[in-house]
PDB file of C-alpha atoms in Angstrom:
ATOM      1  CA  GLY A   1      80.269  86.988 123.536  1.00  0.00           C
ATOM      2  CA  ALA A   2      82.265  84.378 125.364  1.00  0.00           C
ATOM      3  CA  VAL A   3      84.407  85.693 128.162  1.00  0.00           C
ATOM      4  CA  VAL A   4      87.798  84.538 129.279  1.00  0.00           C
ATOM      5  CA  SER A   5      89.119  86.175 132.409  1.00  0.00           C
ATOM      6  CA  GLN A   6      92.774  86.311 133.321  1.00  0.00           C
ATOM      7  CA  HIS A   7      94.210  87.314 136.668  1.00  0.00           C
ATOM      8  CA  PRO A   8      96.284  89.191 137.672  1.00  0.00           C
ATOM      9  CA  SER A   9      96.607  91.787 134.938  1.00  0.00           C
ATOM     10  CA  ARG A  10      99.947  92.985 136.260  1.00  0.00           C
ATOM     11  CA  VAL A  11     102.455  91.443 138.616  1.00  0.00           C
ATOM     12  CA  ILE A  12     105.921  92.403 139.737  1.00  0.00           C
ATOM     13  CA  CYS A  13     107.990  89.775 141.477  1.00  0.00           C
ATOM     14  CA  LYS A  14     111.505  89.315 142.717  1.00  0.00           C
ATOM     15  CA  SER A  15     113.961  87.156 140.866  1.00  0.00           C
ATOM     16  CA  GLY A  16     113.824  83.567 142.096  1.00  0.00           C
ATOM     17  CA  THR A  17     110.199  83.628 143.205  1.00  0.00           C
ATOM     18  CA  SER A  18     107.235  81.942 141.535  1.00  0.00           C
ATOM     19  CA  VAL A  19     104.184  83.586 140.057  1.00  0.00           C
ATOM     20  CA  LYS A  20     100.806  82.023 139.306  1.00  0.00           C
ATOM     21  CA  ILE A  21      98.532  83.316 136.579  1.00  0.00           C
ATOM     22  CA  GLU A  22      94.912  82.182 136.373  1.00  0.00           C
ATOM     23  CA  CYS A  23      92.765  81.832 133.279  1.00  0.00           C
ATOM     24  CA  ARG A  24      89.040  81.247 133.634  1.00  0.00           C
ATOM     25  CA  SER A  25      86.317  80.679 131.098  1.00  0.00           C
ATOM     26  CA  LEU A  26      83.407  82.527 132.655  1.00  0.00           C
ATOM     27  CA  ASP A  27      80.397  81.390 130.706  1.00  0.00           C
ATOM     28  CA  PHE A  28      81.462  78.214 129.007  1.00  0.00           C
ATOM     29  CA  GLN A  29      83.454  75.082 129.675  1.00  0.00           C
ATOM     30  CA  ALA A  30      86.833  74.735 128.088  1.00  0.00           C
ATOM     31  CA  THR A  31      88.489  71.327 128.005  1.00  0.00           C
ATOM     32  CA  THR A  32      91.436  72.944 126.293  1.00  0.00           C
ATOM     33  CA  MET A  33      93.035  76.301 126.923  1.00  0.00           C
ATOM     34  CA  PHE A  34      96.111  77.839 125.404  1.00  0.00           C
ATOM     35  CA  TRP A  35      98.900  79.913 126.858  1.00  0.00           C
ATOM     36  CA  TYR A  36     100.735  82.484 124.778  1.00  0.00           C
ATOM     37  CA  ARG A  37     103.593  84.833 125.345  1.00  0.00           C
ATOM     38  CA  GLN A  38     104.146  88.086 123.543  1.00  0.00           C
ATOM     39  CA  PHE A  39     107.506  89.780 123.289  1.00  0.00           C
ATOM     40  CA  PRO A  40     107.634  93.489 122.447  1.00  0.00           C
ATOM     41  CA  LYS A  41     106.724  94.228 118.839  1.00  0.00           C
ATOM     42  CA  GLN A  42     106.250  90.549 118.066  1.00  0.00           C
ATOM     43  CA  SER A  43     103.298  88.308 117.481  1.00  0.00           C
ATOM     44  CA  LEU A  44     101.751  85.985 120.005  1.00  0.00           C
ATOM     45  CA  MET A  45     103.829  82.873 120.514  1.00  0.00           C
ATOM     46  CA  LEU A  46     102.096  79.711 121.634  1.00  0.00           C
ATOM     47  CA  MET A  47     103.750  78.263 124.715  1.00  0.00           C
ATOM     48  CA  ALA A  48     101.553  75.323 125.589  1.00  0.00           C
ATOM     49  CA  THR A  49      98.172  73.680 125.280  1.00  0.00           C
ATOM     50  CA  SER A  50      96.471  73.079 128.592  1.00  0.00           C
ATOM     51  CA  ASN A  51      94.259  69.989 128.726  1.00  0.00           C
ATOM     52  CA  GLU A  52      91.705  69.457 131.470  1.00  0.00           C
ATOM     53  CA  GLY A  53      92.542  66.417 133.515  1.00  0.00           C
ATOM     54  CA  SER A  54      95.784  65.594 131.736  1.00  0.00           C
ATOM     55  CA  LYS A  55      99.248  66.935 131.151  1.00  0.00           C
ATOM     56  CA  ALA A  56      99.828  70.053 129.141  1.00  0.00           C
ATOM     57  CA  THR A  57     101.445  69.900 125.737  1.00  0.00           C
ATOM     58  CA  TYR A  58     104.392  72.239 125.424  1.00  0.00           C
ATOM     59  CA  GLU A  59     105.729  73.829 122.265  1.00  0.00           C
ATOM     60  CA  GLN A  60     109.309  73.240 121.281  1.00  0.00           C
ATOM     61  CA  GLY A  61     111.723  75.334 123.281  1.00  0.00           C
ATOM     62  CA  VAL A  62     109.351  75.949 126.205  1.00  0.00           C
ATOM     63  CA  GLU A  63     110.616  74.536 129.497  1.00  0.00           C
ATOM     64  CA  LYS A  64     107.827  72.548 131.106  1.00  0.00           C
ATOM     65  CA  ASP A  65     109.523  72.581 134.503  1.00  0.00           C
ATOM     66  CA  LYS A  66     109.723  76.335 134.430  1.00  0.00           C
ATOM     67  CA  PHE A  67     106.230  77.029 133.130  1.00  0.00           C
ATOM     68  CA  LEU A  68     103.951  74.739 135.100  1.00  0.00           C
ATOM     69  CA  ILE A  69     100.441  74.386 133.770  1.00  0.00           C
ATOM     70  CA  ASN A  70      97.526  72.962 135.709  1.00  0.00           C
ATOM     71  CA  HIS A  71      94.057  72.556 134.206  1.00  0.00           C
ATOM     72  CA  ALA A  72      92.175  71.192 137.181  1.00  0.00           C
ATOM     73  CA  SER A  73      88.647  72.025 136.059  1.00  0.00           C
ATOM     74  CA  LEU A  74      86.694  72.788 132.914  1.00  0.00           C
ATOM     75  CA  THR A  75      86.805  76.499 133.639  1.00  0.00           C
ATOM     76  CA  LEU A  76      90.258  77.088 135.096  1.00  0.00           C
ATOM     77  CA  SER A  77      93.803  76.755 133.873  1.00  0.00           C
ATOM     78  CA  THR A  78      96.809  78.132 135.729  1.00  0.00           C
ATOM     79  CA  LEU A  79     100.294  78.976 134.545  1.00  0.00           C
ATOM     80  CA  THR A  80     102.996  79.134 137.191  1.00  0.00           C
ATOM     81  CA  VAL A  81     106.296  80.734 136.276  1.00  0.00           C
ATOM     82  CA  THR A  82     108.750  79.084 138.650  1.00  0.00           C
ATOM     83  CA  SER A  83     112.020  80.603 139.809  1.00  0.00           C
ATOM     84  CA  ALA A  84     111.353  83.647 137.700  1.00  0.00           C
ATOM     85  CA  HIS A  85     114.199  85.588 136.152  1.00  0.00           C
ATOM     86  CA  PRO A  86     114.225  88.997 134.484  1.00  0.00           C
ATOM     87  CA  GLU A  87     114.200  87.357 131.044  1.00  0.00           C
ATOM     88  CA  ASP A  88     110.819  85.866 131.922  1.00  0.00           C
ATOM     89  CA  SER A  89     109.393  89.373 131.994  1.00  0.00           C
ATOM     90  CA  SER A  90     106.790  89.411 129.274  1.00  0.00           C
ATOM     91  CA  PHE A  91     103.112  89.622 128.461  1.00  0.00           C
ATOM     92  CA  TYR A  92     101.323  86.309 128.973  1.00  0.00           C
ATOM     93  CA  ILE A  93      97.906  85.652 127.461  1.00  0.00           C
ATOM     94  CA  CYS A  94      95.554  82.693 127.681  1.00  0.00           C
ATOM     95  CA  SER A  95      92.776  81.685 125.340  1.00  0.00           C
ATOM     96  CA  ALA A  96      89.995  79.163 125.012  1.00  0.00           C
ATOM     97  CA  ASP A  97      88.215  78.032 121.874  1.00  0.00           C
ATOM     98  CA  LEU A  98      84.496  78.101 121.417  1.00  0.00           C
ATOM     99  CA  THR A  99      82.387  76.996 118.488  1.00  0.00           C
ATOM    100  CA  ILE A 100      79.118  78.856 118.120  1.00  0.00           C
ATOM    101  CA  GLN A 101      76.715  77.756 115.391  1.00  0.00           C
ATOM    102  CA  GLY A 102      79.553  76.178 113.507  1.00  0.00           C
ATOM    103  CA  ASN A 103      81.775  79.233 113.771  1.00  0.00           C
ATOM    104  CA  ARG A 104      84.946  78.641 115.681  1.00  0.00           C
ATOM    105  CA  ALA A 105      86.872  81.369 117.428  1.00  0.00           C
ATOM    106  CA  ALA A 106      89.472  81.717 120.112  1.00  0.00           C
ATOM    107  CA  PHE A 107      88.643  84.082 122.948  1.00  0.00           C
ATOM    108  CA  PHE A 108      91.446  85.643 124.912  1.00  0.00           C
ATOM    109  CA  GLY A 109      91.995  86.759 128.439  1.00  0.00           C
ATOM    110  CA  GLN A 110      93.076  90.294 129.187  1.00  0.00           C
ATOM    111  CA  GLY A 111      96.689  89.275 129.499  1.00  0.00           C
ATOM    112  CA  THR A 112      99.166  89.463 132.370  1.00  0.00           C
ATOM    113  CA  ARG A 113     102.161  91.763 132.332  1.00  0.00           C
ATOM    114  CA  LEU A 114     104.891  90.051 134.343  1.00  0.00           C
ATOM    115  CA  THR A 115     107.900  92.049 135.452  1.00  0.00           C
ATOM    116  CA  VAL A 116     110.685  90.231 137.246  1.00  0.00           C
ATOM    117  CA  VAL A 117     113.065  92.492 139.130  1.00  0.00           C
TER     118      VAL A 117
ATOM    119  CA  ASP B   1     108.773  79.160 108.437  1.00  0.00           C
ATOM    120  CA  GLN B   2     105.991  81.662 108.900  1.00  0.00           C
ATOM    121  CA  GLN B   3     102.703  80.178 107.756  1.00  0.00           C
ATOM    122  CA  VAL B   4     100.634  83.322 108.238  1.00  0.00           C
ATOM    123  CA  LYS B   5     102.176  86.515 106.969  1.00  0.00           C
ATOM    124  CA  GLN B   6     101.211  90.120 107.394  1.00  0.00           C
ATOM    125  CA  ASN B   7     103.739  91.928 105.281  1.00  0.00           C
ATOM    126  CA  SER B   8     102.788  95.464 106.240  1.00  0.00           C
ATOM    127  CA  PRO B   9     103.913  96.293 109.763  1.00  0.00           C
ATOM    128  CA  SER B  10     101.903  99.515 109.751  1.00  0.00           C
ATOM    129  CA  LEU B  11      99.156 101.355 107.906  1.00  0.00           C
ATOM    130  CA  SER B  12      97.973 104.951 108.194  1.00  0.00           C
ATOM    131  CA  VAL B  13      94.495 105.975 107.087  1.00  0.00           C
ATOM    132  CA  GLN B  14      92.392 109.077 107.441  1.00  0.00           C
ATOM    133  CA  GLU B  15      89.172 108.973 109.375  1.00  0.00           C
ATOM    134  CA  GLY B  16      86.222 108.084 107.198  1.00  0.00           C
ATOM    135  CA  ARG B  17      88.308 106.323 104.558  1.00  0.00           C
ATOM    136  CA  ILE B  18      88.677 102.595 104.030  1.00  0.00           C
ATOM    137  CA  SER B  19      91.365 100.590 105.835  1.00  0.00           C
ATOM    138  CA  ILE B  20      92.524  97.454 104.067  1.00  0.00           C
ATOM    139  CA  LEU B  21      94.638  95.021 106.048  1.00  0.00           C
ATOM    140  CA  ASN B  22      96.202  92.147 104.169  1.00  0.00           C
ATOM    141  CA  CYS B  23      97.237  88.659 105.146  1.00  0.00           C
ATOM    142  CA  ASP B  24      98.822  85.792 103.199  1.00  0.00           C
ATOM    143  CA  TYR B  25      99.144  82.173 104.221  1.00  0.00           C
ATOM    144  CA  THR B  26     101.112  79.230 102.955  1.00  0.00           C
ATOM    145  CA  ASN B  27      99.435  76.238 104.571  1.00  0.00           C
ATOM    146  CA  SER B  28      96.644  74.898 102.364  1.00  0.00           C
ATOM    147  CA  MET B  29      95.323  72.910 105.346  1.00  0.00           C
ATOM    148  CA  PHE B  30      94.101  76.082 107.019  1.00  0.00           C
ATOM    149  CA  ASP B  31      90.336  76.112 106.837  1.00  0.00           C
ATOM    150  CA  TYR B  32      89.284  78.880 109.167  1.00  0.00           C
ATOM    151  CA  PHE B  33      90.597  82.407 109.383  1.00  0.00           C
ATOM    152  CA  LEU B  34      90.131  85.085 111.992  1.00  0.00           C
ATOM    153  CA  TRP B  35      90.995  88.703 112.571  1.00  0.00           C
ATOM    154  CA  TYR B  36      91.813  90.094 115.993  1.00  0.00           C
ATOM    155  CA  LYS B  37      92.324  93.621 117.235  1.00  0.00           C
ATOM    156  CA  LYS B  38      94.781  94.255 120.022  1.00  0.00           C
ATOM    157  CA  TYR B  39      95.561  97.269 122.153  1.00  0.00           C
ATOM    158  CA  PRO B  40      98.841  97.441 124.089  1.00  0.00           C
ATOM    159  CA  ALA B  41      98.850  95.434 127.328  1.00  0.00           C
ATOM    160  CA  GLU B  42      95.500  93.821 126.539  1.00  0.00           C
ATOM    161  CA  GLY B  43      94.466  90.458 125.127  1.00  0.00           C
ATOM    162  CA  PRO B  44      93.361  90.255 121.496  1.00  0.00           C
ATOM    163  CA  THR B  45      89.704  90.923 120.786  1.00  0.00           C
ATOM    164  CA  PHE B  46      87.986  88.762 118.203  1.00  0.00           C
ATOM    165  CA  LEU B  47      86.625  90.808 115.290  1.00  0.00           C
ATOM    166  CA  ILE B  48      85.465  88.584 112.480  1.00  0.00           C
ATOM    167  CA  SER B  49      86.121  85.187 110.966  1.00  0.00           C
ATOM    168  CA  ILE B  50      85.647  83.350 107.706  1.00  0.00           C
ATOM    169  CA  SER B  51      85.478  79.728 106.776  1.00  0.00           C
ATOM    170  CA  SER B  52      87.440  78.475 103.792  1.00  0.00           C
ATOM    171  CA  ILE B  53      84.199  77.551 102.037  1.00  0.00           C
ATOM    172  CA  LYS B  54      83.250  81.223 101.822  1.00  0.00           C
ATOM    173  CA  ASP B  55      84.871  84.157 100.085  1.00  0.00           C
ATOM    174  CA  LYS B  56      83.303  86.993 102.028  1.00  0.00           C
ATOM    175  CA  ASN B  57      81.922  87.672 105.467  1.00  0.00           C
ATOM    176  CA  GLU B  58      80.562  90.980 106.625  1.00  0.00           C
ATOM    177  CA  ASP B  59      79.811  92.317 110.088  1.00  0.00           C
ATOM    178  CA  GLY B  60      79.001  95.987 110.380  1.00  0.00           C
ATOM    179  CA  ARG B  61      81.997  98.062 109.331  1.00  0.00           C
ATOM    180  CA  PHE B  62      84.182  94.969 109.018  1.00  0.00           C
ATOM    181  CA  THR B  63      84.359  92.747 105.945  1.00  0.00           C
ATOM    182  CA  VAL B  64      86.772  89.897 105.428  1.00  0.00           C
ATOM    183  CA  PHE B  65      87.543  88.640 101.932  1.00  0.00           C
ATOM    184  CA  LEU B  66      89.181  85.292 101.238  1.00  0.00           C
ATOM    185  CA  ASN B  67      90.901  84.347  97.994  1.00  0.00           C
ATOM    186  CA  LYS B  68      91.793  80.675  98.401  1.00  0.00           C
ATOM    187  CA  SER B  69      93.569  80.330  95.091  1.00  0.00           C
ATOM    188  CA  ALA B  70      95.899  83.171  96.040  1.00  0.00           C
ATOM    189  CA  LYS B  71      96.028  82.105  99.705  1.00  0.00           C
ATOM    190  CA  HIS B  72      95.206  85.663 100.595  1.00  0.00           C
ATOM    191  CA  LEU B  73      92.706  87.332 102.863  1.00  0.00           C
ATOM    192  CA  SER B  74      91.995  90.915 103.694  1.00  0.00           C
ATOM    193  CA  LEU B  75      90.082  92.863 106.299  1.00  0.00           C
ATOM    194  CA  HIS B  76      88.259  95.976 105.177  1.00  0.00           C
ATOM    195  CA  ILE B  77      87.161  98.558 107.689  1.00  0.00           C
ATOM    196  CA  VAL B  78      84.865 101.246 106.377  1.00  0.00           C
ATOM    197  CA  PRO B  79      84.493 103.925 107.436  1.00  0.00           C
ATOM    198  CA  SER B  80      87.627 103.947 109.548  1.00  0.00           C
ATOM    199  CA  GLN B  81      87.450 105.638 112.925  1.00  0.00           C
ATOM    200  CA  PRO B  82      90.220 106.866 115.241  1.00  0.00           C
ATOM    201  CA  GLY B  83      89.132 104.227 117.772  1.00  0.00           C
ATOM    202  CA  ASP B  84      90.103 101.578 115.248  1.00  0.00           C
ATOM    203  CA  SER B  85      93.750 102.443 115.809  1.00  0.00           C
ATOM    204  CA  ALA B  86      95.319  99.245 117.142  1.00  0.00           C
ATOM    205  CA  VAL B  87      97.346  96.257 116.036  1.00  0.00           C
ATOM    206  CA  TYR B  88      95.408  93.807 113.884  1.00  0.00           C
ATOM    207  CA  PHE B  89      96.355  90.149 113.802  1.00  0.00           C
ATOM    208  CA  CYS B  90      95.378  87.673 111.160  1.00  0.00           C
ATOM    209  CA  ALA B  91      95.119  84.101 112.454  1.00  0.00           C
ATOM    210  CA  ALA B  92      94.257  80.678 111.088  1.00  0.00           C
ATOM    211  CA  PHE B  93      93.108  77.250 112.252  1.00  0.00           C
ATOM    212  CA  GLY B  94      94.107  74.096 110.449  1.00  0.00           C
ATOM    213  CA  SER B  95      91.666  71.354 109.573  1.00  0.00           C
ATOM    214  CA  GLY B  96      90.577  69.269 112.507  1.00  0.00           C
ATOM    215  CA  TYR B  97      91.391  70.468 115.983  1.00  0.00           C
ATOM    216  CA  SER B  98      94.536  72.509 116.097  1.00  0.00           C
ATOM    217  CA  THR B  99      96.070  75.567 117.595  1.00  0.00           C
ATOM    218  CA  LEU B 100      95.810  79.050 116.193  1.00  0.00           C
ATOM    219  CA  THR B 101      98.627  80.372 114.024  1.00  0.00           C
ATOM    220  CA  PHE B 102      99.088  84.143 114.088  1.00  0.00           C
ATOM    221  CA  GLY B 103     100.624  86.638 111.730  1.00  0.00           C
ATOM    222  CA  LYS B 104     102.947  89.265 113.177  1.00  0.00           C
ATOM    223  CA  GLY B 105     100.311  91.958 113.083  1.00  0.00           C
ATOM    224  CA  THR B 106      99.752  95.277 111.349  1.00  0.00           C
ATOM    225  CA  MET B 107      99.529  98.485 113.325  1.00  0.00           C
ATOM    226  CA  LEU B 108      96.670 100.610 112.026  1.00  0.00           C
ATOM    227  CA  LEU B 109      96.646 104.318 112.738  1.00  0.00           C
ATOM    228  CA  VAL B 110      93.500 106.220 111.873  1.00  0.00           C
ATOM    229  CA  SER B 111      93.999 109.955 112.035  1.00  0.00           C
ATOM    230  CA  PRO B 112      91.171 112.472 112.479  1.00  0.00           C
TER     231      PRO B 112
END
C-alpha cells in the first residue's frame, strides 16, 4: 500500500527551541498533506492542511506562527514547532490522501512523539 | 459538536469470537467511511473503507457494514485474534474534497 514516512519518530528538545518534523510520501505525489495532533486518550485532532506551493490552512485555535508548515515539493511537507514549550509535548502525525481505483483513503506517517523539557 | 461518534471507549472479546465495533455519524454529507487501527505511539493503519453507495465491504477477517438510514456503521472482526488488540478509529470524508473527521476511538482487547 501507499507509504507515508515521518521523521523523527521521537524527539526531546529544550524549552524555547524549535523542532522540525518531516512527512514524506514515498511512492506517490501528494499535493495536500495533513497534520494532526493527538493528546493522551483523545482522538486525532486536525491542526492544518498543507498545500504544495501555497500557504497552509490552519484549523481554528491553531497558531500558525507557532506551527510553521512548509510543503515545498509534491512529496514533502514539514511542520516546525517554534519556541517549543512543555505544553507542546504531544504526538504529531501527518497524512496524505490517495485514491486507488475510486477508493479514497488517508495514509498516515508513523507519528512523532515530541517531548519539550 | 462531534460528527463521528464511537460511544464505546473499550471492548473486550475472547480470542476466536467476533468483535463488533460501532460508529455513528450525524453529518449526512459524509460519503466515505474508513476504519483505522492504531497502536500506542504509532500512526493509524488503514484497515477498510466503504462508500456511501454500498452497505457492506469485506476484506479477509474485516467486514464493514453501513446503515445510511440510521447513520450507523460497524466493523466486524472474525475471528478475533490477540494481535487485533489496539484502538480502532472510525473516520469519514465529506462529499467533494475535504478533511477526515475521526471518532474518539474504541480500545479493543482480545484475550487468549
